[in-house]
Short mmCIF file of C-alpha atoms and ligand atoms in Angstrom, two decimals:
data_model
loop_
_atom_site.label_atom_id
_atom_site.label_comp_id
_atom_site.label_asym_id
_atom_site.label_seq_id
_atom_site.Cartn_x
_atom_site.Cartn_y
_atom_site.Cartn_z
CA MET A 1 -23.89 18.63 7.28
CA LYS A 2 -21.62 15.91 5.93
CA PRO A 3 -18.78 14.76 8.33
CA ARG A 4 -15.26 15.80 7.34
CA ILE A 5 -12.99 12.88 6.95
CA LEU A 6 -9.08 13.09 7.12
CA SER A 7 -6.44 10.38 6.89
CA GLY A 8 -2.76 10.10 5.83
CA ILE A 9 -0.17 7.56 4.73
CA GLN A 10 3.60 8.09 4.65
CA PRO A 11 5.32 8.06 1.34
CA THR A 12 7.83 5.49 2.42
CA GLY A 13 8.75 1.93 1.15
CA SER A 14 5.82 0.29 -0.93
CA LEU A 15 2.15 0.43 0.00
CA HIS A 16 1.03 -3.07 0.97
CA ILE A 17 -2.13 -4.85 1.37
CA GLY A 18 -2.14 -3.83 5.30
CA ASN A 19 -2.28 -0.28 3.95
CA TYR A 20 -4.81 -1.09 1.42
CA LEU A 21 -7.21 -3.04 3.83
CA GLY A 22 -6.57 -1.00 6.94
CA ALA A 23 -7.06 2.32 5.42
CA LEU A 24 -7.16 3.11 1.71
CA SER A 25 -10.34 0.57 0.65
CA ASN A 26 -12.10 2.02 3.88
CA TRP A 27 -11.60 5.62 2.47
CA VAL A 28 -12.93 4.66 -0.96
CA LYS A 29 -16.03 3.21 0.78
CA LEU A 30 -16.45 6.24 3.20
CA GLN A 31 -15.68 9.00 0.64
CA TYR A 32 -19.09 10.12 -0.75
CA GLU A 33 -20.71 10.05 2.55
CA SER A 34 -18.37 12.73 3.52
CA GLU A 35 -16.03 15.75 2.72
CA PRO A 36 -12.62 13.74 2.59
CA ILE A 37 -9.25 14.89 2.60
CA PHE A 38 -6.43 12.49 2.14
CA CYS A 39 -2.85 13.28 2.77
CA ILE A 40 0.55 11.97 1.55
CA VAL A 41 2.37 12.70 4.78
CA ASP A 42 5.91 13.42 3.72
CA LEU A 43 6.65 15.56 6.70
CA HIS A 44 6.14 12.64 8.84
CA ALA A 45 8.05 10.48 6.58
CA ILE A 46 11.20 12.54 7.24
CA THR A 47 11.06 11.77 11.07
CA LEU A 48 13.40 9.01 9.86
CA TYR A 49 16.03 9.60 7.24
CA GLN A 50 14.53 9.22 3.67
CA GLU A 51 17.00 9.32 0.59
CA PRO A 52 15.76 12.63 -1.17
CA ALA A 53 15.52 11.60 -4.65
CA GLU A 54 13.44 8.36 -3.48
CA LEU A 55 11.06 10.32 -1.27
CA ARG A 56 10.31 12.50 -4.15
CA GLU A 57 9.72 9.59 -6.10
CA LYS A 58 7.48 7.94 -3.43
CA ILE A 59 5.26 10.89 -2.96
CA ARG A 60 4.03 10.79 -6.47
CA GLN A 61 3.72 7.02 -6.42
CA THR A 62 1.75 7.06 -3.12
CA ALA A 63 -0.78 9.85 -4.68
CA ALA A 64 -0.93 7.64 -7.87
CA VAL A 65 -2.03 4.67 -5.65
CA PHE A 66 -4.64 6.75 -3.77
CA LEU A 67 -6.46 7.35 -7.25
CA ALA A 68 -5.75 3.90 -8.56
CA ALA A 69 -7.35 2.59 -5.46
CA GLY A 70 -10.49 4.48 -6.12
CA ILE A 71 -10.09 7.97 -4.50
CA ASP A 72 -12.24 10.14 -6.79
CA PRO A 73 -10.36 13.48 -7.21
CA ALA A 74 -13.48 15.35 -8.31
CA HIS A 75 -14.88 14.74 -4.77
CA SER A 76 -12.03 14.09 -2.35
CA SER A 77 -8.94 16.13 -2.00
CA VAL A 78 -5.49 14.37 -2.43
CA VAL A 79 -3.05 16.58 -0.67
CA VAL A 80 0.76 16.31 -0.17
CA GLN A 81 1.12 17.58 3.45
CA SER A 82 4.26 19.78 2.77
CA THR A 83 2.43 21.78 0.08
CA VAL A 84 -0.04 23.30 2.71
CA LYS A 85 2.32 25.10 5.05
CA GLU A 86 -0.33 25.33 7.71
CA HIS A 87 0.34 21.67 8.72
CA ALA A 88 3.90 22.65 10.04
CA GLU A 89 2.47 25.96 11.44
CA LEU A 90 -0.20 24.43 13.55
CA CYS A 91 2.18 21.51 14.72
CA TRP A 92 4.40 24.25 16.27
CA LEU A 93 1.40 25.82 18.11
CA LEU A 94 0.04 22.54 19.31
CA THR A 95 3.54 21.49 20.51
CA CYS A 96 3.34 24.38 23.08
CA VAL A 97 0.29 22.80 24.68
CA THR A 98 1.55 19.18 24.60
CA PRO A 99 2.91 17.75 27.91
CA LEU A 100 6.21 15.93 27.28
CA GLY A 101 5.05 12.96 29.18
CA TRP A 102 2.48 12.25 26.65
CA LEU A 103 4.65 11.77 23.91
CA GLU A 104 7.12 9.78 25.60
CA ARG A 105 4.42 7.12 26.35
CA MET A 106 3.59 6.64 22.74
CA THR A 107 4.34 2.90 21.80
CA GLN A 108 5.14 3.74 18.20
CA PHE A 109 7.76 6.35 19.35
CA LYS A 110 9.14 3.69 21.78
CA ASP A 111 9.40 1.18 19.11
CA LYS A 112 10.95 3.36 16.52
CA ALA A 113 13.25 5.04 19.05
CA ALA A 114 14.56 1.63 20.32
CA LYS A 115 15.87 1.03 16.96
CA GLN A 116 17.78 4.27 16.52
CA GLU A 117 21.35 5.11 17.83
CA SER A 118 20.36 8.73 18.08
CA ILE A 119 16.80 9.79 18.39
CA GLY A 120 15.66 12.64 16.25
CA ASP A 121 13.22 15.33 18.05
CA GLY A 122 10.87 14.94 14.88
CA LEU A 123 10.29 11.34 16.03
CA LEU A 124 9.00 12.33 19.26
CA GLN A 125 7.04 15.21 17.69
CA TYR A 126 5.46 12.67 15.36
CA PRO A 127 1.95 12.57 17.04
CA VAL A 128 1.85 16.16 17.29
CA LEU A 129 2.08 16.77 13.61
CA MET A 130 -0.48 13.85 13.04
CA ALA A 131 -2.85 15.90 15.52
CA ALA A 132 -2.19 19.01 13.57
CA ASP A 133 -3.06 17.24 10.22
CA ILE A 134 -6.56 16.25 11.84
CA LEU A 135 -7.50 19.22 13.72
CA LEU A 136 -6.49 21.74 11.02
CA TYR A 137 -9.29 20.56 9.11
CA GLN A 138 -11.55 20.21 12.10
CA ALA A 139 -12.12 16.59 10.86
CA ASN A 140 -14.94 14.47 12.39
CA LEU A 141 -13.97 11.07 11.29
CA VAL A 142 -10.30 9.73 10.82
CA PRO A 143 -10.28 5.99 9.17
CA VAL A 144 -7.18 4.30 10.02
CA GLY A 145 -5.67 0.85 10.92
CA GLU A 146 -5.68 -0.21 14.61
CA ASP A 147 -1.96 0.79 15.22
CA GLN A 148 -3.12 4.51 14.89
CA THR A 149 -5.68 4.43 17.69
CA GLN A 150 -2.96 5.50 20.44
CA HIS A 151 -2.12 8.46 18.15
CA LEU A 152 -5.63 9.46 17.86
CA GLU A 153 -6.39 9.32 21.64
CA LEU A 154 -3.49 11.74 21.79
CA THR A 155 -5.11 14.03 19.25
CA ARG A 156 -8.55 14.05 21.04
CA ASP A 157 -6.56 14.63 24.47
CA LEU A 158 -4.74 17.49 22.78
CA ALA A 159 -7.90 19.15 21.22
CA GLN A 160 -9.64 18.83 24.65
CA ARG A 161 -6.64 20.39 26.52
CA PHE A 162 -6.49 23.31 23.84
CA ASN A 163 -10.10 23.93 24.24
CA ALA A 164 -9.94 23.86 27.98
CA ILE A 165 -7.15 26.30 27.97
CA TYR A 166 -8.04 28.66 25.26
CA GLY A 167 -11.75 28.03 24.71
CA GLU A 168 -13.62 25.87 22.12
CA THR A 169 -11.58 25.73 19.07
CA PHE A 170 -11.08 22.27 17.68
CA THR A 171 -13.66 19.63 16.58
CA MET A 172 -13.32 16.36 18.48
CA PRO A 173 -12.26 13.62 15.83
CA GLU A 174 -13.47 10.06 16.03
CA THR A 175 -11.43 6.86 15.20
CA ARG A 176 -13.01 4.77 12.33
CA LEU A 177 -11.42 1.31 12.03
CA PRO A 178 -12.48 -1.08 9.00
CA ALA A 179 -14.80 -3.93 10.12
CA VAL A 180 -12.34 -6.54 8.68
CA GLY A 181 -8.47 -5.85 8.15
CA ALA A 182 -7.73 -3.26 10.83
CA ARG A 183 -4.55 -5.26 11.68
CA ILE A 184 -3.00 -7.34 8.83
CA MET A 185 0.04 -9.32 10.24
CA GLY A 186 3.27 -10.03 8.25
CA LEU A 187 3.06 -13.28 6.07
CA ASP A 188 6.55 -14.44 7.14
CA ASP A 189 5.82 -13.80 10.85
CA PRO A 190 1.98 -13.56 11.66
CA THR A 191 2.91 -12.16 15.24
CA LYS A 192 4.19 -8.98 13.95
CA LYS A 193 2.22 -6.16 12.05
CA MET A 194 2.57 -5.98 8.21
CA SER A 195 5.03 -3.04 7.89
CA LYS A 196 6.54 -1.29 5.04
CA SER A 197 9.79 -0.88 6.86
CA THR A 198 10.15 -4.69 7.76
CA GLU A 199 12.92 -6.28 5.61
CA GLY A 200 12.45 -9.44 3.77
CA SER A 201 10.53 -10.39 0.42
CA GLY A 202 8.33 -12.78 2.22
CA HIS A 203 6.80 -10.20 4.80
CA ALA A 204 4.38 -8.01 2.85
CA VAL A 205 2.43 -8.06 -0.41
CA ALA A 206 2.66 -4.73 -2.01
CA ILE A 207 -0.20 -3.40 -3.79
CA LEU A 208 1.75 -2.91 -6.94
CA ASP A 209 3.28 -6.52 -6.81
CA PRO A 210 2.71 -8.40 -10.05
CA PRO A 211 0.45 -11.37 -9.90
CA ALA A 212 3.27 -13.96 -9.85
CA VAL A 213 5.00 -12.32 -6.94
CA ILE A 214 1.75 -12.09 -4.96
CA ARG A 215 1.28 -15.87 -5.46
CA LYS A 216 4.66 -16.76 -4.51
CA LYS A 217 4.56 -14.79 -1.30
CA ILE A 218 1.24 -16.14 -0.24
CA MET A 219 2.12 -19.78 -0.99
CA ARG A 220 5.24 -19.25 1.36
CA ALA A 221 3.14 -17.77 4.26
CA THR A 222 3.90 -18.97 7.55
CA THR A 223 1.09 -21.23 9.08
CA ASP A 224 1.50 -23.93 11.75
CA SER A 225 2.13 -27.70 11.88
CA LEU A 226 -1.75 -28.65 11.51
CA PRO A 227 -2.66 -30.12 7.99
CA HIS A 228 -5.68 -28.24 7.37
CA VAL A 229 -8.07 -25.29 8.60
CA ASP A 230 -9.76 -26.21 11.77
CA PHE A 231 -11.78 -23.03 13.33
CA GLU A 232 -11.42 -24.64 16.82
CA ASN A 233 -7.81 -24.61 16.82
CA MET A 234 -6.51 -21.95 14.53
CA GLY A 235 -2.95 -20.39 14.65
CA PRO A 236 -2.15 -16.62 13.64
CA GLY A 237 -0.81 -17.40 10.26
CA VAL A 238 -4.03 -19.13 9.19
CA GLN A 239 -6.24 -16.68 10.85
CA ASN A 240 -4.38 -14.01 9.23
CA LEU A 241 -4.86 -15.59 5.70
CA LEU A 242 -8.48 -16.08 6.27
CA THR A 243 -8.79 -12.21 7.27
CA ILE A 244 -7.04 -11.30 4.10
CA HIS A 245 -9.33 -13.28 2.14
CA GLN A 246 -12.40 -12.08 3.98
CA ALA A 247 -11.48 -8.38 3.49
CA PHE A 248 -10.72 -8.72 -0.19
CA THR A 249 -13.90 -10.72 -1.00
CA GLY A 250 -16.46 -8.89 1.31
CA TRP A 251 -17.58 -12.53 2.52
CA SER A 252 -19.48 -12.90 5.89
CA GLY A 253 -17.72 -14.81 8.78
CA ASP A 254 -20.26 -17.68 8.16
CA GLN A 255 -19.57 -17.94 4.41
CA ILE A 256 -15.80 -17.79 5.44
CA ARG A 257 -16.19 -20.73 8.12
CA ARG A 258 -18.47 -22.99 5.47
CA HIS A 259 -15.73 -22.55 2.68
CA PHE A 260 -12.66 -23.03 4.50
CA GLN A 261 -13.20 -25.59 7.31
CA GLY A 262 -11.18 -28.55 6.76
CA MET A 263 -9.41 -27.23 3.81
CA ARG A 264 -5.76 -28.05 3.39
CA TYR A 265 -3.18 -25.25 3.63
CA GLY A 266 -2.04 -25.57 0.12
CA ASP A 267 -5.62 -24.99 -1.29
CA LEU A 268 -6.29 -22.27 1.28
CA LYS A 269 -3.01 -20.30 0.04
CA LYS A 270 -4.16 -20.82 -3.51
CA THR A 271 -7.77 -19.70 -2.83
CA VAL A 272 -6.31 -16.41 -0.72
CA ALA A 273 -3.84 -15.72 -3.45
CA ASP A 274 -6.60 -15.81 -6.08
CA ALA A 275 -8.65 -13.26 -4.05
CA VAL A 276 -5.68 -11.02 -3.69
CA VAL A 277 -4.77 -11.08 -7.36
CA ALA A 278 -8.30 -10.37 -8.28
CA GLY A 279 -8.88 -7.66 -5.90
CA LEU A 280 -5.70 -5.63 -6.88
CA GLU A 281 -5.69 -6.16 -10.53
CA PRO A 282 -8.17 -3.07 -11.17
CA VAL A 283 -5.71 -1.03 -9.15
CA GLN A 284 -2.95 -2.00 -10.74
CA LYS A 285 -4.55 -1.28 -14.14
CA LYS A 286 -5.74 1.94 -13.22
CA TYR A 287 -2.23 2.79 -11.59
CA ALA A 288 -0.71 2.16 -15.15
CA GLU A 289 -3.34 4.66 -16.68
CA ILE A 290 -2.79 7.29 -14.10
CA THR A 291 1.02 7.29 -14.40
CA ALA A 292 0.92 7.21 -18.19
CA GLU A 293 -0.94 10.47 -18.33
CA PRO A 294 1.38 13.34 -18.24
CA GLY A 295 0.58 16.15 -15.93
CA TYR A 296 -2.58 14.46 -14.67
CA LEU A 297 -1.37 13.86 -11.03
CA ASP A 298 0.33 17.27 -10.63
CA ARG A 299 -2.89 18.74 -11.56
CA VAL A 300 -4.95 16.81 -9.09
CA LEU A 301 -2.36 17.62 -6.38
CA ALA A 302 -2.48 21.18 -7.20
CA GLU A 303 -6.21 21.55 -7.34
CA SER A 304 -6.56 19.75 -4.06
CA ALA A 305 -4.04 21.95 -2.15
CA ALA A 306 -5.74 25.20 -3.46
CA ARG A 307 -9.12 23.62 -2.16
CA VAL A 308 -8.15 22.92 1.24
CA ARG A 309 -5.90 25.89 1.96
CA PRO A 310 -8.43 28.33 2.93
CA LEU A 311 -9.81 25.92 5.56
CA ALA A 312 -6.37 25.30 6.73
CA ALA A 313 -5.57 29.21 6.88
CA GLN A 314 -8.79 29.88 8.71
CA THR A 315 -8.18 27.18 11.57
CA VAL A 316 -4.40 28.65 12.09
CA ARG A 317 -5.61 32.14 12.17
CA LEU A 318 -8.28 31.17 14.93
CA VAL A 319 -5.83 29.33 16.97
CA LYS A 320 -3.24 32.23 16.73
CA GLU A 321 -5.94 34.45 17.80
CA ARG A 322 -6.93 32.38 20.79
CA MET A 323 -3.20 32.21 21.70
CA GLY A 324 -2.54 35.76 21.34
CA VAL A 325 0.29 35.54 18.83
CA TYR A 326 0.47 38.19 16.14
CA THR A 327 -2.13 37.81 13.27
CA ALA A 328 -2.13 40.94 11.48
P1 AMP B 1 1.84 3.84 7.38
O1 AMP B 1 2.18 2.90 6.40
O2 AMP B 1 2.28 3.72 8.69
O3 AMP B 1 1.77 5.29 6.75
O4 AMP B 1 0.15 3.39 7.51
C1 AMP B 1 -0.89 4.14 6.79
C2 AMP B 1 -2.23 3.63 7.15
O5 AMP B 1 -2.22 2.13 6.97
C3 AMP B 1 -2.71 3.88 8.74
O6 AMP B 1 -4.02 4.04 8.55
C4 AMP B 1 -2.46 2.50 9.20
O7 AMP B 1 -3.11 2.40 10.27
C5 AMP B 1 -2.59 1.55 8.27
N1 AMP B 1 -1.77 0.33 8.33
C6 AMP B 1 -0.48 0.28 8.34
N2 AMP B 1 0.01 -1.08 8.31
C7 AMP B 1 -1.22 -1.61 8.47
C8 AMP B 1 -1.65 -3.11 8.82
N3 AMP B 1 -0.33 -3.95 8.85
N4 AMP B 1 -2.88 -3.71 8.90
C9 AMP B 1 -3.81 -2.56 8.88
N5 AMP B 1 -3.66 -1.51 8.57
C10 AMP B 1 -2.39 -0.93 8.56
N1 LIG B 2 0.69 8.31 11.51
C1 LIG B 2 -0.03 7.77 10.27
C2 LIG B 2 0.62 6.38 9.97
O1 LIG B 2 1.95 6.13 10.03
C3 LIG B 2 -0.23 8.57 9.10
C4 LIG B 2 -0.77 9.95 9.40
C5 LIG B 2 -0.28 11.13 9.47
C6 LIG B 2 -2.18 10.11 9.65
N2 LIG B 2 -1.22 12.03 9.66
C7 LIG B 2 -2.42 11.41 9.87
C8 LIG B 2 -3.07 9.16 9.75
C9 LIG B 2 -3.71 11.86 10.03
C10 LIG B 2 -4.53 9.67 10.04
C11 LIG B 2 -4.85 10.94 10.12
O2 LIG B 2 -0.09 5.42 9.67
#
């Protein structure tokens, strides 16, 4: 049997090359070896306030970017999380077996909570909802970037705990990181992960940025005070640019080393910018086609939801039976 793959991205901000290299492009590579479900996780997005009209727009944009990146809707399901009510339902059932201490320890919770004046309960529950997304479909593989590994450990702990209390119910999911690009750093500050929520036009390259903007951002990326690439003595900014290049081109580590050793930073940046522009060009072209076709996206989302609902309903029914709540 083919493994089932599940992953998701929040429809907030603009998807960037970290999302592309850490998640999306890996999904595209893995999709035909598996039965994939890719979610636009709008219920996760609202754990922090989102302007409603903008959120509605971002949900569609995110779905269109999935397809533009090469997710094939004839084979892979592209699901808006809130359209399959079982995500929220299973989340509650799992909440009841989740020790509070597990959630308080999550580093993303602590980071996000530190930035809030008042901490919403949804922010604490965030990893339980993520566990529900995964366990709902009995997923075997979860392709994500490195920042999600702790959430996935919690998902496995939770599945194990539920199975121990109520009997074998959930499949144990495995984390799958990309070989290169699991953690892309900010261009302005290579000690911080590239993130949708970080302000500043020089921080992230968006998947839909026009070529001129991509070039400008990369040419301005922070490097260090050395004049050229030296693999024996390399700062995180240069390392990050090389990683971006390698992930977009698929070159081996050896090829990268031979090509870039001794190259001046100006030329390095130009070469990286060329690779990013070339890598994103087909995605941007397809995005324009997809969004120009009226009704297409809605059709894909409706068909995908209809395809996965029976599976979701089956799991929730089983979990309810196991826990003893009413199922008639
Ligand atoms: P998010 O933008 O938080 O919804 O993340 C969606 C997916 O992109 C997850 O699989 C993340 O691990 C991945 N991701 C986000 N930021 C990065 C990054 N800077 N480098 C690599 N992967 C990332
Ligand atoms: N928490 C993930 C992120 O921000 C998004 C996400 C939600 C997810 N549900 C998921 C990822 C299920 C993988 C599987 O990156």
